[in-house]
Amino acid sequence: RRLLEMILSSNATAPVILSGDVHFGELNQVNCISSGGVMVQLPEVTSSGLTHAVAGEVGAYPWFMSWPVRVYLWMMPRVHDVSGQFLGANVGELEMDWEKQSLTARVISYTGEVALWHSWNLRELGGVDRAGREWVCTPYWGERRWAVMATNMLSLALVGVVALGPVGWLVWAAVSKVPWRLLGGNRDGKSKHKAP
């Protein structure tokens, strides 16, 4: 919040936040409106890194570290996200088109393919006099944080029950006599019925 207030009260014509060191790439945006009704978009470009990544062929975490990070990133509500996330090794690129008055941000994969991209109109990035105004900023997708998080956690719990249910039943069967009785035998694998 303080960072946004500092940027919005500065004299920067079209500010763009560049960040990294999280081992994945993404493009984010917040929409801010002033007390006078002036709207400004603040983009953030995250690109990292060329040597370390959550997934992929180059610099990726081991699978036992990668999957918990993937689940965490999936569960967190990405309400600022304008183009998804790229978990592989990447580099960021900014292109200014002065004729079209646009800024295009790209996250480029290790193989040179454009993994993510988004374009902004320079006039919408804050080319206005912002001094002395009060601002309210909202995420790109609106205030859906807790609803998205609850939905994702419920989905994860359902997947866990479906995936781990049979495993739990087998563990229960290994330590309990009840499942074997249901199958017509005992825990030793012998039938409870006597041979004729």
CSV table of C-alpha atoms in Angstrom, one decimal:
chain,number,residue,atom,x,y,z
A,1,ARG,CA,0.0,0.0,0.0
A,2,ARG,CA,2.8,2.5,0.9
A,3,LEU,CA,4.6,1.6,-2.3
A,4,LEU,CA,1.6,2.3,-4.4
A,5,GLU,CA,1.0,5.6,-2.6
A,6,MET,CA,4.6,6.7,-3.1
A,7,ILE,CA,4.4,5.8,-6.8
A,8,LEU,CA,1.1,7.6,-7.3
A,9,SER,CA,2.3,10.7,-5.5
A,10,SER,CA,5.5,10.9,-7.5
A,11,ASN,CA,6.0,12.8,-10.8
A,12,ALA,CA,6.7,9.6,-12.8
A,13,THR,CA,4.8,9.9,-16.0
A,14,ALA,CA,4.0,6.2,-16.7
A,15,PRO,CA,5.5,4.1,-13.9
A,16,VAL,CA,6.1,0.4,-14.3
A,17,ILE,CA,7.2,-1.8,-11.4
A,18,LEU,CA,10.0,-4.3,-12.3
A,19,SER,CA,10.6,-7.2,-9.9
A,20,GLY,CA,12.1,-10.7,-9.7
A,21,ASP,CA,14.0,-13.2,-7.6
A,22,VAL,CA,11.0,-15.5,-7.2
A,23,HIS,CA,12.0,-18.1,-9.8
A,24,PHE,CA,9.0,-17.6,-12.0
A,25,GLY,CA,7.6,-14.9,-14.3
A,26,GLU,CA,4.3,-13.1,-14.2
A,27,LEU,CA,2.6,-9.8,-15.3
A,28,ASN,CA,0.4,-8.0,-12.8
A,29,GLN,CA,-1.7,-4.9,-12.6
A,30,VAL,CA,-3.6,-2.8,-10.1
A,31,ASN,CA,-6.3,-0.3,-11.1
A,32,CYS,CA,-6.3,3.0,-9.1
A,33,ILE,CA,-8.8,5.8,-9.1
A,34,SER,CA,-8.4,9.2,-7.6
A,35,SER,CA,-10.8,11.2,-5.5
A,36,GLY,CA,-11.3,13.3,-8.7
A,37,GLY,CA,-12.3,10.2,-10.8
A,38,VAL,CA,-8.9,9.9,-12.6
A,39,MET,CA,-8.1,6.2,-13.4
A,40,VAL,CA,-4.5,4.9,-13.6
A,41,GLN,CA,-3.2,1.4,-14.3
A,42,LEU,CA,0.0,0.3,-12.5
A,43,PRO,CA,1.7,-2.7,-14.1
A,44,GLU,CA,4.3,-5.0,-12.5
A,45,VAL,CA,6.6,-7.2,-14.6
A,46,THR,CA,8.2,-10.1,-12.7
A,47,SER,CA,10.9,-12.0,-14.5
A,48,SER,CA,13.3,-14.5,-12.8
A,49,GLY,CA,15.4,-16.2,-13.6
A,50,LEU,CA,17.8,-17.6,-16.1
A,51,THR,CA,19.5,-19.9,-13.7
A,52,HIS,CA,16.7,-20.9,-11.3
A,53,ALA,CA,13.1,-21.9,-11.9
A,54,VAL,CA,10.2,-23.7,-10.3
A,55,ALA,CA,9.8,-26.0,-13.2
A,56,GLY,CA,11.2,-26.8,-16.7
A,57,GLU,CA,14.4,-28.3,-18.2
A,58,VAL,CA,16.8,-25.6,-17.0
A,59,GLY,CA,17.5,-24.7,-13.4
A,60,ALA,CA,14.4,-26.3,-12.0
A,61,TYR,CA,13.8,-27.4,-8.4
A,62,PRO,CA,13.8,-31.1,-7.7
A,63,TRP,CA,10.3,-32.6,-8.1
A,64,PHE,CA,9.7,-32.9,-4.4
A,65,MET,CA,10.3,-29.1,-4.0
A,66,SER,CA,8.6,-28.1,-7.3
A,67,TRP,CA,5.2,-29.6,-6.6
A,68,PRO,CA,4.6,-28.0,-3.2
A,69,VAL,CA,5.5,-24.6,-4.8
A,70,ARG,CA,3.1,-25.3,-7.7
A,71,VAL,CA,0.3,-26.2,-5.3
A,72,TYR,CA,1.0,-23.0,-3.2
A,73,LEU,CA,1.0,-20.8,-6.3
A,74,TRP,CA,-2.2,-22.4,-7.5
A,75,MET,CA,-3.9,-21.9,-4.2
A,76,MET,CA,-3.0,-18.3,-3.8
A,77,PRO,CA,-5.6,-16.0,-5.5
A,78,ARG,CA,-3.8,-14.2,-8.4
A,79,VAL,CA,-6.2,-11.3,-8.5
A,80,HIS,CA,-3.5,-8.9,-10.0
A,81,ASP,CA,-2.6,-11.4,-12.8
A,82,VAL,CA,-3.1,-10.2,-16.4
A,83,SER,CA,-1.6,-13.1,-18.3
A,84,GLY,CA,-0.9,-16.1,-16.1
A,85,GLN,CA,2.4,-17.4,-14.6
A,86,PHE,CA,5.4,-19.0,-16.3
A,87,LEU,CA,7.3,-21.3,-14.0
A,88,GLY,CA,10.3,-22.1,-16.2
A,89,ALA,CA,13.6,-20.2,-16.7
A,90,ASN,CA,12.8,-16.9,-18.3
A,91,VAL,CA,13.9,-13.3,-19.1
A,92,GLY,CA,11.7,-10.2,-19.2
A,93,GLU,CA,11.4,-7.7,-22.1
A,94,LEU,CA,9.8,-4.3,-22.4
A,95,GLU,CA,9.0,-2.7,-25.8
A,96,MET,CA,7.8,0.9,-26.2
A,97,ASP,CA,5.9,1.7,-29.3
A,98,TRP,CA,5.9,5.5,-29.5
A,99,GLU,CA,3.6,5.7,-32.6
A,100,LYS,CA,0.9,3.5,-31.0
A,101,GLN,CA,1.7,5.0,-27.5
A,102,SER,CA,1.8,1.5,-26.0
A,103,LEU,CA,4.1,-0.5,-23.7
A,104,THR,CA,4.3,-4.3,-24.2
A,105,ALA,CA,5.8,-6.6,-21.6
A,106,ARG,CA,6.9,-10.1,-22.4
A,107,VAL,CA,8.3,-13.0,-20.4
A,108,ILE,CA,10.4,-15.1,-22.7
A,109,SER,CA,11.3,-18.7,-22.0
A,110,TYR,CA,14.7,-20.3,-22.1
A,111,THR,CA,14.0,-21.5,-25.7
A,112,GLY,CA,13.2,-18.0,-26.9
A,113,GLU,CA,9.4,-18.4,-27.1
A,114,VAL,CA,7.1,-15.8,-25.7
A,115,ALA,CA,5.5,-17.4,-22.6
A,116,LEU,CA,3.5,-14.4,-21.4
A,117,TRP,CA,2.7,-11.0,-22.8
A,118,HIS,CA,0.5,-8.0,-22.2
A,119,SER,CA,0.2,-4.5,-23.7
A,120,TRP,CA,-0.8,-1.3,-22.0
A,121,ASN,CA,-1.8,2.1,-23.4
A,122,LEU,CA,0.7,4.7,-22.1
A,123,ARG,CA,-2.2,7.2,-21.4
A,124,GLU,CA,-3.7,4.6,-19.1
A,125,LEU,CA,-0.4,4.2,-17.2
A,126,GLY,CA,-0.7,7.5,-15.4
A,127,GLY,CA,0.2,10.2,-17.8
A,128,VAL,CA,-1.8,12.6,-15.6
A,129,ASP,CA,-1.1,15.1,-12.9
A,130,ARG,CA,-1.4,13.0,-9.8
A,131,ALA,CA,0.0,15.4,-7.2
A,132,GLY,CA,-2.2,16.1,-4.2
A,133,ARG,CA,-4.8,13.5,-5.0
A,134,GLU,CA,-6.1,10.6,-2.9
A,135,TRP,CA,-6.1,7.2,-4.5
A,136,VAL,CA,-7.9,3.9,-4.0
A,137,CYS,CA,-6.4,0.9,-5.7
A,138,THR,CA,-8.0,-2.4,-6.5
A,139,PRO,CA,-6.7,-5.7,-8.0
A,140,TYR,CA,-7.0,-6.3,-11.7
A,141,TRP,CA,-9.7,-8.9,-11.2
A,142,GLY,CA,-11.4,-7.1,-8.3
A,143,GLU,CA,-11.7,-8.0,-4.6
A,144,ARG,CA,-12.1,-11.8,-4.9
A,145,ARG,CA,-9.2,-12.9,-2.7
A,146,TRP,CA,-10.9,-15.0,0.0
A,147,ALA,CA,-13.5,-16.5,-2.3
A,148,VAL,CA,-10.8,-17.6,-4.8
A,149,MET,CA,-8.6,-19.0,-2.0
A,150,ALA,CA,-11.5,-20.9,-0.4
A,151,THR,CA,-12.5,-22.4,-3.8
A,152,ASN,CA,-8.9,-23.5,-4.5
A,153,MET,CA,-8.5,-25.0,-1.0
A,154,LEU,CA,-11.8,-26.9,-1.3
A,155,SER,CA,-10.7,-28.2,-4.7
A,156,LEU,CA,-7.4,-29.3,-3.3
A,157,ALA,CA,-9.1,-31.1,-0.4
A,158,LEU,CA,-11.4,-32.9,-2.8
A,159,VAL,CA,-8.5,-34.0,-5.0
A,160,GLY,CA,-6.6,-35.1,-1.9
A,161,VAL,CA,-9.6,-37.2,-0.7
A,162,VAL,CA,-10.0,-38.8,-4.2
A,163,ALA,CA,-6.2,-39.4,-4.6
A,164,LEU,CA,-5.4,-40.5,-1.1
A,165,GLY,CA,-8.7,-42.3,-0.2
A,166,PRO,CA,-7.6,-45.7,-1.6
A,167,VAL,CA,-4.3,-45.3,0.1
A,168,GLY,CA,-6.0,-44.6,3.4
A,169,TRP,CA,-8.3,-47.6,2.9
A,170,LEU,CA,-5.3,-49.9,2.3
A,171,VAL,CA,-3.5,-48.6,5.4
A,172,TRP,CA,-6.7,-49.1,7.4
A,173,ALA,CA,-7.0,-52.6,5.9
A,174,ALA,CA,-3.5,-53.5,6.9
A,175,VAL,CA,-4.0,-52.6,10.6
A,176,SER,CA,-7.7,-53.5,11.0
A,177,LYS,CA,-9.7,-56.8,10.8
A,178,VAL,CA,-12.9,-55.1,9.6
A,179,PRO,CA,-12.0,-54.7,5.8
A,180,TRP,CA,-10.9,-58.4,5.5
A,181,ARG,CA,-14.1,-59.5,7.1
A,182,LEU,CA,-16.0,-57.5,4.5
A,183,LEU,CA,-14.0,-59.3,1.8
A,184,GLY,CA,-14.9,-62.7,3.2
A,185,GLY,CA,-11.5,-63.5,4.9
A,186,ASN,CA,-9.4,-62.6,7.8
A,187,ARG,CA,-6.3,-60.5,8.3
A,188,ASP,CA,-4.1,-63.6,7.6
A,189,GLY,CA,-5.6,-63.9,4.2
A,190,LYS,CA,-7.3,-67.2,5.1
A,191,SER,CA,-10.9,-67.7,4.3
A,192,LYS,CA,-13.2,-67.8,7.3
A,193,HIS,CA,-15.2,-70.6,5.6
A,194,LYS,CA,-14.2,-74.2,6.3
A,195,ALA,CA,-13.4,-76.5,3.4
A,196,PRO,CA,-16.0,-79.2,3.0
